[in-house]
mmCIF file of C-alpha atoms in Angstrom:
data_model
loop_
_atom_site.group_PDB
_atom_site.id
_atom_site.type_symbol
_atom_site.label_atom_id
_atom_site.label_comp_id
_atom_site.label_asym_id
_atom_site.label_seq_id
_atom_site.Cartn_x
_atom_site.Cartn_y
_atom_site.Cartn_z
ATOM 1 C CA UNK A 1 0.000 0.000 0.000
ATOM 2 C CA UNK A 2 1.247 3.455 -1.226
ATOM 3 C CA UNK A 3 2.286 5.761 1.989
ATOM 4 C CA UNK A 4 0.471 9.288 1.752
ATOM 5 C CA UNK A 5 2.269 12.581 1.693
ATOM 6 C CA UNK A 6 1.850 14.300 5.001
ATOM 7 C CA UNK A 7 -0.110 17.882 5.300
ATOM 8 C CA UNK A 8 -1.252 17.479 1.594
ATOM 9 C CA UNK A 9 -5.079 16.781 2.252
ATOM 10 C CA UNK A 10 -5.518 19.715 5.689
ATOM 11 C CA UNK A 11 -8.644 19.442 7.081
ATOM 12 C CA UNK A 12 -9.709 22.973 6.346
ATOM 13 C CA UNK A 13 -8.877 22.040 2.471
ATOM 14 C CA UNK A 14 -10.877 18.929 2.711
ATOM 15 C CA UNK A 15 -13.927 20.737 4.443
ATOM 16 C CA UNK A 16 -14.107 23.836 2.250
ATOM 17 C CA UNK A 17 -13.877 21.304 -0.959
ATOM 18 C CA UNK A 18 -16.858 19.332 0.270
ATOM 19 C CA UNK A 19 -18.679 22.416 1.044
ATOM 20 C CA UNK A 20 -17.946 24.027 -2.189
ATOM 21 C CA UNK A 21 -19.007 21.007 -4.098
ATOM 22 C CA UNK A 22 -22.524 20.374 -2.438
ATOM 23 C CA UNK A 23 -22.918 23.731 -2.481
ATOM 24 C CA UNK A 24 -22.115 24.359 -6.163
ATOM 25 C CA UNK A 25 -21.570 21.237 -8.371
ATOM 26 C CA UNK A 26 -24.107 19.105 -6.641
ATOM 27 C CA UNK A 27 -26.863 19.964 -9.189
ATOM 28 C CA UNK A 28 -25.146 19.413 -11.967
ATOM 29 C CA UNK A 29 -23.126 16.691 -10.444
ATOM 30 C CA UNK A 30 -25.357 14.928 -8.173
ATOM 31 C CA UNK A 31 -23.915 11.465 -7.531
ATOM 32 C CA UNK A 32 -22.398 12.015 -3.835
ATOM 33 C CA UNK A 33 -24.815 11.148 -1.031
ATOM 34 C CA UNK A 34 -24.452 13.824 1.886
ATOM 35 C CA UNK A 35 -24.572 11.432 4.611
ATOM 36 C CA UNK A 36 -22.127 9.159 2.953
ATOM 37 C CA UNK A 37 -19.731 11.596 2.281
ATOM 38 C CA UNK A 38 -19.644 12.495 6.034
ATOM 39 C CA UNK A 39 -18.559 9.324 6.553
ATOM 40 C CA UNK A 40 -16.067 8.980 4.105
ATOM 41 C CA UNK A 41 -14.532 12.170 5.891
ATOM 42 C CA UNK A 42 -14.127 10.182 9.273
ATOM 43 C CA UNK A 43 -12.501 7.481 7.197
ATOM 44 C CA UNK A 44 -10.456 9.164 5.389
ATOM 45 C CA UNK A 45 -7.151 8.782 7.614
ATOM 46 C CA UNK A 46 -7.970 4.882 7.941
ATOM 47 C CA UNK A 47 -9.217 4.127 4.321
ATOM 48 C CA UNK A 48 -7.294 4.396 1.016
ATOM 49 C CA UNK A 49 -10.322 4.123 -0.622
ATOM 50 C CA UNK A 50 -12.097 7.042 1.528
ATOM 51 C CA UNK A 51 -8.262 9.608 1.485
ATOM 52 C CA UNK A 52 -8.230 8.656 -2.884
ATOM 53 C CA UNK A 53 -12.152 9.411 -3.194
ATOM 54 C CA UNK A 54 -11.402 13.233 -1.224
ATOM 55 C CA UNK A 55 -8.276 13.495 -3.154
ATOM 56 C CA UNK A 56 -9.769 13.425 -6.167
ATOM 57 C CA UNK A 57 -12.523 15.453 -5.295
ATOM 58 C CA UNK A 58 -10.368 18.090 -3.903
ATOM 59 C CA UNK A 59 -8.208 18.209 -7.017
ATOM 60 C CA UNK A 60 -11.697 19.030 -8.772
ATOM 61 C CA UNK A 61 -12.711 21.726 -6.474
ATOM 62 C CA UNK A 62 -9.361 23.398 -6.216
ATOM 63 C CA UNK A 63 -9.060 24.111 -9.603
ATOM 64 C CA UNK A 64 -12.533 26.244 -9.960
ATOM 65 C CA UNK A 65 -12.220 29.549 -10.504
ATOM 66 C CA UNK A 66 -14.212 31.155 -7.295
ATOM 67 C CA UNK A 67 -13.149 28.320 -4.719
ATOM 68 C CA UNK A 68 -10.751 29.525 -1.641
ATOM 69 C CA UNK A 69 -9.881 28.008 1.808
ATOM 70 C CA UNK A 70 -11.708 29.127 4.494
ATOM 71 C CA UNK A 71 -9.586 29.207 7.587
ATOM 72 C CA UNK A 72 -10.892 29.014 11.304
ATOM 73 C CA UNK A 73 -11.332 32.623 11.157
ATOM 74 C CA UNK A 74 -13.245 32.556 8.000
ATOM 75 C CA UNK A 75 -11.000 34.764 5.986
ATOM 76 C CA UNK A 76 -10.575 33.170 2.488
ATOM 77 C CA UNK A 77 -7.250 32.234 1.264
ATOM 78 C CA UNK A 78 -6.486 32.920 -2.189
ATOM 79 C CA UNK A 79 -4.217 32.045 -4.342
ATOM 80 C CA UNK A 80 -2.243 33.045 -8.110
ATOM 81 C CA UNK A 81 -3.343 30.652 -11.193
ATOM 82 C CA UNK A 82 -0.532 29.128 -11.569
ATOM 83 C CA UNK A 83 -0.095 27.882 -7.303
ATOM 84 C CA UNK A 84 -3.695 26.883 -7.723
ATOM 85 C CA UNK A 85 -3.066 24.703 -11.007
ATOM 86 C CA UNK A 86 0.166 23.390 -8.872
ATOM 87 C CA UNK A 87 -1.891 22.759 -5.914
ATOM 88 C CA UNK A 88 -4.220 20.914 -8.237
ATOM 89 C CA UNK A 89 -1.476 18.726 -10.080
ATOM 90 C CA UNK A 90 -0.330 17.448 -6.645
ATOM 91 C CA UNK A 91 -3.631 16.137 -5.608
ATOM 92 C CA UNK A 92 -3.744 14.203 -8.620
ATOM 93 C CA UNK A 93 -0.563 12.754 -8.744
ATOM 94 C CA UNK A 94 -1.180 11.950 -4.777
ATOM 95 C CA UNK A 95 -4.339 10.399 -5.459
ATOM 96 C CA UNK A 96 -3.006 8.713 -8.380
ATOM 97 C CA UNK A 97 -0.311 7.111 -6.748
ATOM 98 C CA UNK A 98 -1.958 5.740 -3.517
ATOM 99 C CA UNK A 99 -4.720 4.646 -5.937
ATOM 100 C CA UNK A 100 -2.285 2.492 -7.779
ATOM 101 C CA UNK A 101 -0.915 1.138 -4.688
ATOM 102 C CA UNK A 102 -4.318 -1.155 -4.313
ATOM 103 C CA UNK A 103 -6.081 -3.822 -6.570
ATOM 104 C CA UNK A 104 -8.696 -1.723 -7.825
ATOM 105 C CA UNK A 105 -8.658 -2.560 -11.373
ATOM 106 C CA UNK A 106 -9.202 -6.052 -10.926
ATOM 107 C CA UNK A 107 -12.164 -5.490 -8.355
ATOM 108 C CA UNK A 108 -13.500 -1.944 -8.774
ATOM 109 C CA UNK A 109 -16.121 -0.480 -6.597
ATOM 110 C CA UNK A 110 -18.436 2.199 -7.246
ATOM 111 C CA UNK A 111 -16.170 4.275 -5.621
ATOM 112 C CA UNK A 112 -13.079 4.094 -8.089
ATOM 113 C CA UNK A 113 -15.458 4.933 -10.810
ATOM 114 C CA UNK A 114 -16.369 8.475 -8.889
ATOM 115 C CA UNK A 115 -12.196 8.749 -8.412
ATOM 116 C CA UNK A 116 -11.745 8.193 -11.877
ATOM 117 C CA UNK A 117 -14.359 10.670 -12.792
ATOM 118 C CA UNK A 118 -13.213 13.312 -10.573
ATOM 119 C CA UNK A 119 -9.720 13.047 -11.932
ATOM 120 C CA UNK A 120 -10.841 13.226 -15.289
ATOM 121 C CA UNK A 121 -12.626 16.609 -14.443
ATOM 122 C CA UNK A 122 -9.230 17.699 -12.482
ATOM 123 C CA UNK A 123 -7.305 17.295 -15.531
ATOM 124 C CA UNK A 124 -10.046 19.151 -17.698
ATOM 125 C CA UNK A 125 -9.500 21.783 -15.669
ATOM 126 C CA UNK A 126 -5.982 21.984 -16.004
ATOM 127 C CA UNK A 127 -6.134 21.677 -19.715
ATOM 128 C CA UNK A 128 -4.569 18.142 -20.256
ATOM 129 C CA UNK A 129 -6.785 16.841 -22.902
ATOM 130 C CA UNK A 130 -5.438 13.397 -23.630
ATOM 131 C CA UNK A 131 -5.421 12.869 -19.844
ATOM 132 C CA UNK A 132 -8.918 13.870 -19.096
ATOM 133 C CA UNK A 133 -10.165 11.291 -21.921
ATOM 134 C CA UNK A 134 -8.009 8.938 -20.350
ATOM 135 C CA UNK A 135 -9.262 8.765 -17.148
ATOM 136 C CA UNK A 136 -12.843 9.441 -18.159
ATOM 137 C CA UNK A 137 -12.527 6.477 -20.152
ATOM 138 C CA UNK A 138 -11.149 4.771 -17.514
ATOM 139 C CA UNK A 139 -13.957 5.407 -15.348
ATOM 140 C CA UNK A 140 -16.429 4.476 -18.233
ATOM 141 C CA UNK A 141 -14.674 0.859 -18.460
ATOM 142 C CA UNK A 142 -14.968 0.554 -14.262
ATOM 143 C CA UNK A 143 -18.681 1.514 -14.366
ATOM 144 C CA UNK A 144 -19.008 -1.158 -17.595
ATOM 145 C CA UNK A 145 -17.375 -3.670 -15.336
ATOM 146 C CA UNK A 146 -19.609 -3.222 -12.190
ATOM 147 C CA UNK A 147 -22.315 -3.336 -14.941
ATOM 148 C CA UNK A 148 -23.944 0.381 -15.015
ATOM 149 C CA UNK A 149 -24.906 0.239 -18.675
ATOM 150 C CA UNK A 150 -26.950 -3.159 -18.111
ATOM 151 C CA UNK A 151 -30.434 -2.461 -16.600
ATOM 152 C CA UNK A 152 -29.948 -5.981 -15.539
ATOM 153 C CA UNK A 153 -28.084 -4.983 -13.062
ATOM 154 C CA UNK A 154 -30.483 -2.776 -11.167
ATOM 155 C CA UNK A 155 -32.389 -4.298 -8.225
ATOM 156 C CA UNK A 156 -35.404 -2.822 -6.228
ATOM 157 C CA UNK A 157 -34.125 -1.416 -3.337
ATOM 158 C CA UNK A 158 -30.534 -1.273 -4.277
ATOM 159 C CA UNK A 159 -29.613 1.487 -1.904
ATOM 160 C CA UNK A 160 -26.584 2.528 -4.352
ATOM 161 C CA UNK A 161 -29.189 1.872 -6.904
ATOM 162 C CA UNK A 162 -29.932 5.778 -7.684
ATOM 163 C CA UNK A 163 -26.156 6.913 -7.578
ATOM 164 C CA UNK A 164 -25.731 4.104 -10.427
ATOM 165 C CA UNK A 165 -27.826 5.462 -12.747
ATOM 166 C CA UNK A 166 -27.191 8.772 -11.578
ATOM 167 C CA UNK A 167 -23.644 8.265 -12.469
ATOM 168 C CA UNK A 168 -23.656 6.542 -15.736
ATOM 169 C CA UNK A 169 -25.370 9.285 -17.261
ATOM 170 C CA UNK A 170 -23.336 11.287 -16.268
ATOM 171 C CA UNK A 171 -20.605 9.519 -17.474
ATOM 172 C CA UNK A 172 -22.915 9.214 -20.795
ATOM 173 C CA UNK A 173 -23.383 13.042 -21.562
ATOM 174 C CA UNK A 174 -19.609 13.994 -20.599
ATOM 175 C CA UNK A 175 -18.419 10.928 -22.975
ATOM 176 C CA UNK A 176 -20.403 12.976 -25.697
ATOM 177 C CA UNK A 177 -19.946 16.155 -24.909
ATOM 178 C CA UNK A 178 -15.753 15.368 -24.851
ATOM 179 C CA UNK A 179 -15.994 12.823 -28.415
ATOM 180 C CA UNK A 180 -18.053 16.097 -30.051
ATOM 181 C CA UNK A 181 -15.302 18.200 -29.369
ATOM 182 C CA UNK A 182 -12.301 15.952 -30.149
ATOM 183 C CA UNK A 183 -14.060 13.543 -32.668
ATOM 184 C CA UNK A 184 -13.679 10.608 -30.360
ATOM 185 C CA UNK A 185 -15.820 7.405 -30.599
ATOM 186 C CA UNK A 186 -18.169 6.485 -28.163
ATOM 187 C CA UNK A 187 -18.846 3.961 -25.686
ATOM 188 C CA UNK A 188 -21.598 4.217 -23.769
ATOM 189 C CA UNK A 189 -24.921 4.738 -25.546
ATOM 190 C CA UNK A 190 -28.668 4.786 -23.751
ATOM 191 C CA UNK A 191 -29.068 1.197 -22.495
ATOM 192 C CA UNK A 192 -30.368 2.107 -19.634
ATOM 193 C CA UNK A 193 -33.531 3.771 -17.714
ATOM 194 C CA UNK A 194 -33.616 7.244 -16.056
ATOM 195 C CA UNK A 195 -32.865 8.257 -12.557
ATOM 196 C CA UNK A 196 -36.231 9.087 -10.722
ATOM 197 C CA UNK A 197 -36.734 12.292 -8.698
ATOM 198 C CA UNK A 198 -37.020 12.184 -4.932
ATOM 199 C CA UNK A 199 -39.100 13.363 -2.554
ATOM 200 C CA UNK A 200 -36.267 15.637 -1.387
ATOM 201 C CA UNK A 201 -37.084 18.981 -3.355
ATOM 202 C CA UNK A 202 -32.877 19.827 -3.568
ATOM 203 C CA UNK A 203 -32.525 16.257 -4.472
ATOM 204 C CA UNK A 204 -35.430 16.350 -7.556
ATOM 205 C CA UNK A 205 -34.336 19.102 -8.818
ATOM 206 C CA UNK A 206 -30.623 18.156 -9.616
ATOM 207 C CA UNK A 207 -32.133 14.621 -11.187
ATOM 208 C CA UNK A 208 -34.641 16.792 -13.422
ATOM 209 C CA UNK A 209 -31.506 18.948 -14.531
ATOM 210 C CA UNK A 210 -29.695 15.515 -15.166
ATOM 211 C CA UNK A 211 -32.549 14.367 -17.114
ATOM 212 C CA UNK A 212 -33.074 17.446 -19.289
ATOM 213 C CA UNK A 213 -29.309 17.542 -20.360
ATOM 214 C CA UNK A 214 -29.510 13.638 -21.209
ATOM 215 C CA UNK A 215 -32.204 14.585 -23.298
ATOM 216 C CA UNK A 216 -30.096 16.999 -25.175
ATOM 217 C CA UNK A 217 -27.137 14.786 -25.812
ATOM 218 C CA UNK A 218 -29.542 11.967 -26.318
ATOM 219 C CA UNK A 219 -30.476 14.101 -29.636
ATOM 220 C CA UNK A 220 -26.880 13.868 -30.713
ATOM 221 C CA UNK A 221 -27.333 10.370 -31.501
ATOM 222 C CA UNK A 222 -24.957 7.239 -32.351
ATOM 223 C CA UNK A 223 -25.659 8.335 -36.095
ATOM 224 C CA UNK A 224 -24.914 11.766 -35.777
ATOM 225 C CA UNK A 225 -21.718 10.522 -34.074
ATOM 226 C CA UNK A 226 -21.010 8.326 -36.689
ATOM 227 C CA UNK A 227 -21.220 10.701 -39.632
ATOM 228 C CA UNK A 228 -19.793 13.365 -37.707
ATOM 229 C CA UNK A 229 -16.375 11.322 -37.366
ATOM 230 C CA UNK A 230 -16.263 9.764 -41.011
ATOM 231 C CA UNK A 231 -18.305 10.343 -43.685
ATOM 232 C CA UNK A 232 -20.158 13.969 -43.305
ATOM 233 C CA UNK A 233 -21.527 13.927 -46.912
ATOM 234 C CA UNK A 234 -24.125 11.147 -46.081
ATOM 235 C CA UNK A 235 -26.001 14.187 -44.240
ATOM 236 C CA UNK A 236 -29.056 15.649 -45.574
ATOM 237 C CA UNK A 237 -29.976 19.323 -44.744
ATOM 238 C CA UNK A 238 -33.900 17.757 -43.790
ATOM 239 C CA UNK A 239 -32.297 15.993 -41.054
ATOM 240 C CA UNK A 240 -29.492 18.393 -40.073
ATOM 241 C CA UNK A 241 -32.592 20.820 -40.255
ATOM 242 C CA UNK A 242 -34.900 18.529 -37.739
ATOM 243 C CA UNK A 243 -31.641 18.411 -35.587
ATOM 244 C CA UNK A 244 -31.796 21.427 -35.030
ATOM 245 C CA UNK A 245 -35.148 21.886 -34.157
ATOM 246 C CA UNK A 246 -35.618 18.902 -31.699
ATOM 247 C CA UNK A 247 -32.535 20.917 -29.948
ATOM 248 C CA UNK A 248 -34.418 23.939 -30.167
ATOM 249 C CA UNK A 249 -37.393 22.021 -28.299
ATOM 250 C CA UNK A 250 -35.475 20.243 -26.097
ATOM 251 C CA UNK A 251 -35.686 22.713 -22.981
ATOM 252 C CA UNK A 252 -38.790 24.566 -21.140
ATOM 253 C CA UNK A 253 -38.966 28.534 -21.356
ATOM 254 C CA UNK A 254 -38.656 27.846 -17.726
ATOM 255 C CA UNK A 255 -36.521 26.007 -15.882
ATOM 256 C CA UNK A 256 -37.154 25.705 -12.125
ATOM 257 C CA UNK A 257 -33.081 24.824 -10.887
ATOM 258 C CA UNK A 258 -30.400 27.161 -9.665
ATOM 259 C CA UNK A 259 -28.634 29.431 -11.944
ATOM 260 C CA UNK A 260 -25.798 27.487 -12.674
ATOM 261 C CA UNK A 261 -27.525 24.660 -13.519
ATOM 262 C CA UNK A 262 -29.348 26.583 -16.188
ATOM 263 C CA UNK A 263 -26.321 27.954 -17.197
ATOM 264 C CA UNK A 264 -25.032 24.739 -18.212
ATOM 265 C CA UNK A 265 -28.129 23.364 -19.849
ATOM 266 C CA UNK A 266 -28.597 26.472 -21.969
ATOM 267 C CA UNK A 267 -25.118 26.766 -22.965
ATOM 268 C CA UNK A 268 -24.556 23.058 -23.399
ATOM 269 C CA UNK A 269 -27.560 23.701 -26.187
ATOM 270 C CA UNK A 270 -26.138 26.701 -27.947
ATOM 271 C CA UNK A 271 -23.001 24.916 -28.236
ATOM 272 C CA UNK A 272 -24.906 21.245 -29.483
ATOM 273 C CA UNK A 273 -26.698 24.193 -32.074
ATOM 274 C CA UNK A 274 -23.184 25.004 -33.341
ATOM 275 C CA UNK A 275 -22.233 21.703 -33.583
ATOM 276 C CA UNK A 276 -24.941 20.186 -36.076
ATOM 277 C CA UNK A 277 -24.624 23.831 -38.276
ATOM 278 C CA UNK A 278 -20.565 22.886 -38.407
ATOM 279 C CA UNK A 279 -22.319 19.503 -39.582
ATOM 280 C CA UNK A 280 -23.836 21.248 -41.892
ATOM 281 C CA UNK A 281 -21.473 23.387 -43.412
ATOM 282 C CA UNK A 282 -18.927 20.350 -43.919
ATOM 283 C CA UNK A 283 -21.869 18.753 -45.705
ATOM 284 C CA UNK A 284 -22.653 21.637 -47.807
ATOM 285 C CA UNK A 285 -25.996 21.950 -46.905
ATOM 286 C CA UNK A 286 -25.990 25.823 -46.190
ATOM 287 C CA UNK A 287 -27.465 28.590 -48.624
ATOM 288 C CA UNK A 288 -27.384 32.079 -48.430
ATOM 289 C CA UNK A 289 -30.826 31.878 -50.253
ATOM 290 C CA UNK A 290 -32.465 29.010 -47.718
ATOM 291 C CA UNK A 291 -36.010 30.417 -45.809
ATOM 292 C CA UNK A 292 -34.730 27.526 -43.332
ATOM 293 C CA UNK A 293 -32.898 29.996 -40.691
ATOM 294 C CA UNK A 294 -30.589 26.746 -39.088
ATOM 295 C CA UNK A 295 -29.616 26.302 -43.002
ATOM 296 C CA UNK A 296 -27.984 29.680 -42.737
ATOM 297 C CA UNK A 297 -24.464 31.045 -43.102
ATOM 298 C CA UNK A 298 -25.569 33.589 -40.719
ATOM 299 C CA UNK A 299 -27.357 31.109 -37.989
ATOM 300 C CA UNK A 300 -24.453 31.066 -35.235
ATOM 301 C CA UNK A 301 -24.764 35.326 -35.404
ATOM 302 C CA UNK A 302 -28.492 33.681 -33.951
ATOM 303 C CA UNK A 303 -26.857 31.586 -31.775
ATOM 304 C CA UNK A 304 -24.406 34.259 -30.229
ATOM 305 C CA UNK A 305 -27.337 36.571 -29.486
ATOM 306 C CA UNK A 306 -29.228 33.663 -27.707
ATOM 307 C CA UNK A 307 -25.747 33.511 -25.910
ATOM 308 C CA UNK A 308 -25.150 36.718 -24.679
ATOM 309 C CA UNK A 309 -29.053 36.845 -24.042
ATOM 310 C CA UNK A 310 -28.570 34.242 -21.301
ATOM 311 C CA UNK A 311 -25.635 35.450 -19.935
ATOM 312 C CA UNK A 312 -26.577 38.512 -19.752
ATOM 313 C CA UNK A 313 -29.525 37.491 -17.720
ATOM 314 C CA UNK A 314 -28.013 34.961 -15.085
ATOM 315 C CA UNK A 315 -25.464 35.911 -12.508
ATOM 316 C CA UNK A 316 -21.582 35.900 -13.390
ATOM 317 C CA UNK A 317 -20.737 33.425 -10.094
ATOM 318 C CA UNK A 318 -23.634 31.199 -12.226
ATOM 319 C CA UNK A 319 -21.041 31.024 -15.215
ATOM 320 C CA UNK A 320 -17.661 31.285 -13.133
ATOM 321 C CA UNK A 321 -18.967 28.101 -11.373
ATOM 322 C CA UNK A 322 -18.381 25.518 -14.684
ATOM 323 C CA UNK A 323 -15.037 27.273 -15.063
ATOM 324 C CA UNK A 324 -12.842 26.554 -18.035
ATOM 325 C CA UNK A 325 -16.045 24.252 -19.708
ATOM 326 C CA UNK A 326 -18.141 26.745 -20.410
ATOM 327 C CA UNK A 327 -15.826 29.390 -21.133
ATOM 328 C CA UNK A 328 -14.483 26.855 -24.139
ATOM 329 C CA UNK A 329 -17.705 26.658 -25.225
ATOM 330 C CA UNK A 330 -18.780 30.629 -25.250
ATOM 331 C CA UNK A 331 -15.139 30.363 -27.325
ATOM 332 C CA UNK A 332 -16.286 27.672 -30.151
ATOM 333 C CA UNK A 333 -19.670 29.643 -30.402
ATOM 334 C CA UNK A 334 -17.750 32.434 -31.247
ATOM 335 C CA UNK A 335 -15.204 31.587 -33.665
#
């Protein structure tokens, strides 16, 4: 078993992580249970499973944009890009090792998925590309292997029943979202059935946000990914054109979830709108003459005012919150 590196994991790092997470990721994330995590917290200095689960949500957190310390006298400490990005780098290499030093491969739990996952956000945020696949991948093949994708699998009254499905699609819309954007092939696909809302009104919430941005990526189908990695001039502009409008559907005027879920479902369509008009212009099924407005060469000029529409209307800390992803997107909309 891998020794840990003293005074890495604080407690006051570890606390204002967890906070910061339920706090802010939890509805768009919502595959930690509360309770559970507390307990993971008083296991932490026994466990290896319980220190590499923190680790790698800590190397998440730390890497967010808005997220500081907060000491015993509650005075935030902040710190320069480049310490935080450090900071960040260390957790993961710490969690990577110690994670190494046991026989999780071989016998994964539902646990090493959620480290894998967590890693694979880490490195997002630090801009390693090929490492974020990697490990989000790797995750992908632990969930596989405990059997997430097989409805099969799920049993009535399986108390880690909901954080199953809750995580594999998950792991299903950030598989798509990362193969759109590096023309990657995919995986998972929708084998199995939705999470259902609790009677916890935080709780349904989160799952109805969950659901709505499956529903999205679910429109980006295994055809769409298909085409969009090989052959692009199988497309017709009929479908590209019903694409587009099923997208356009896909979401209520109103959404009843915190601001930076929104955020992320309205941008994650904008962006999903750009990528089926790229589609489309590869296919050459734009006109300058088409009455069909997603035909257009002048549709993302559409999409960029729907853009700057919404975040103009929700709060900046509702943005800042999905750091470097959403700011990557609000980039490809614009070139």
């Amino acid at each position: 078993m891998s020794t840990r590196t003293p005074g890495l994991l604080p407690a006051d790092t570890i606390q204002s992580c967890v906070s910061y997470f339920f706090e802010n990721f939890y509805p768009t994330y919502p595959i930690l249970d509360q309770g559970r995590m507390e307990q993971t917290l008083k296991d932490v200095d026994t466990k290896t499973e319980a220190y590499c689960l923190v680790g790698s949500l800590c190397s998440f957190v730390v890497i967010q944009p808005d997220f500081h310390v907060q000491t015993a006298g509650d005075r935030p400490r902040t710190s320069s890009v480049r310490r935080v990005s450090a900071q960040c780098l260390r957790l993961v290499e710490e969690t990577l090792r110690v994670w190494n030093g046991y026989d999780h491969k071989d016998s994964p739990t539902l646990t090493d998925v959620l480290i894998a996952f967590f890693l694979s956000a880490a490195y997002f945020g630090l801009e390693k590309a090929n490492a974020a696949w990697i490990h989000l991948r790797e995750a992908i093949t632990l969930a596989q292997l405990l059997g997430l994708h097989d409805e099969g699998t799920y049993k009535r009254g399986d108390v880690d029943g909901d954080i199953r499905r809750r995580l594999f699609w998950l792991l299903y819309v950030s598989e798509r979202g990362y193969a759109l954007h590096k023309h990657r092939p995919l995986a998972l696909h929708a084998t199995i059935e939705y999470p259902v809302p609790t009677e916890d009104s935080t709780d349904a919430i989160a799952i109805t946000g969950l659901i709505c941005l499956c529903n999205l990526f679910r429109i980006i189908d295994d055809t769409f990914s298909r085409v969009w990695n090989t052959a692009r001039s199988e497309c017709s502009s009929i479908w590209l054109s019903n694409l587009q409008r099923q997208l356009e559907e896909a979401l209520p005027k109103e959404l009843n979830c915190p601001e930076a879920q929104e955020a992320d479902l309205r941008i994650s369509q904008q962006w999903l709108k750009i990528v089926v008009w790229q589609m489309s212009t590869a296919s050459g099924c734009l006109s300058s003459t088409s009455t069909d407005a997603f035909m257009s060469f002048t549709y993302p000029i559409d999409v960029s005012k729907e853009i700057f529409a919404i975040t103009s209307r929700l709060s900046p800390q509702a943005i800042e919150v999905h750091g470097i992803g959403l700011v990557r997107i609000r980039f490809m909309i614009a070139r």
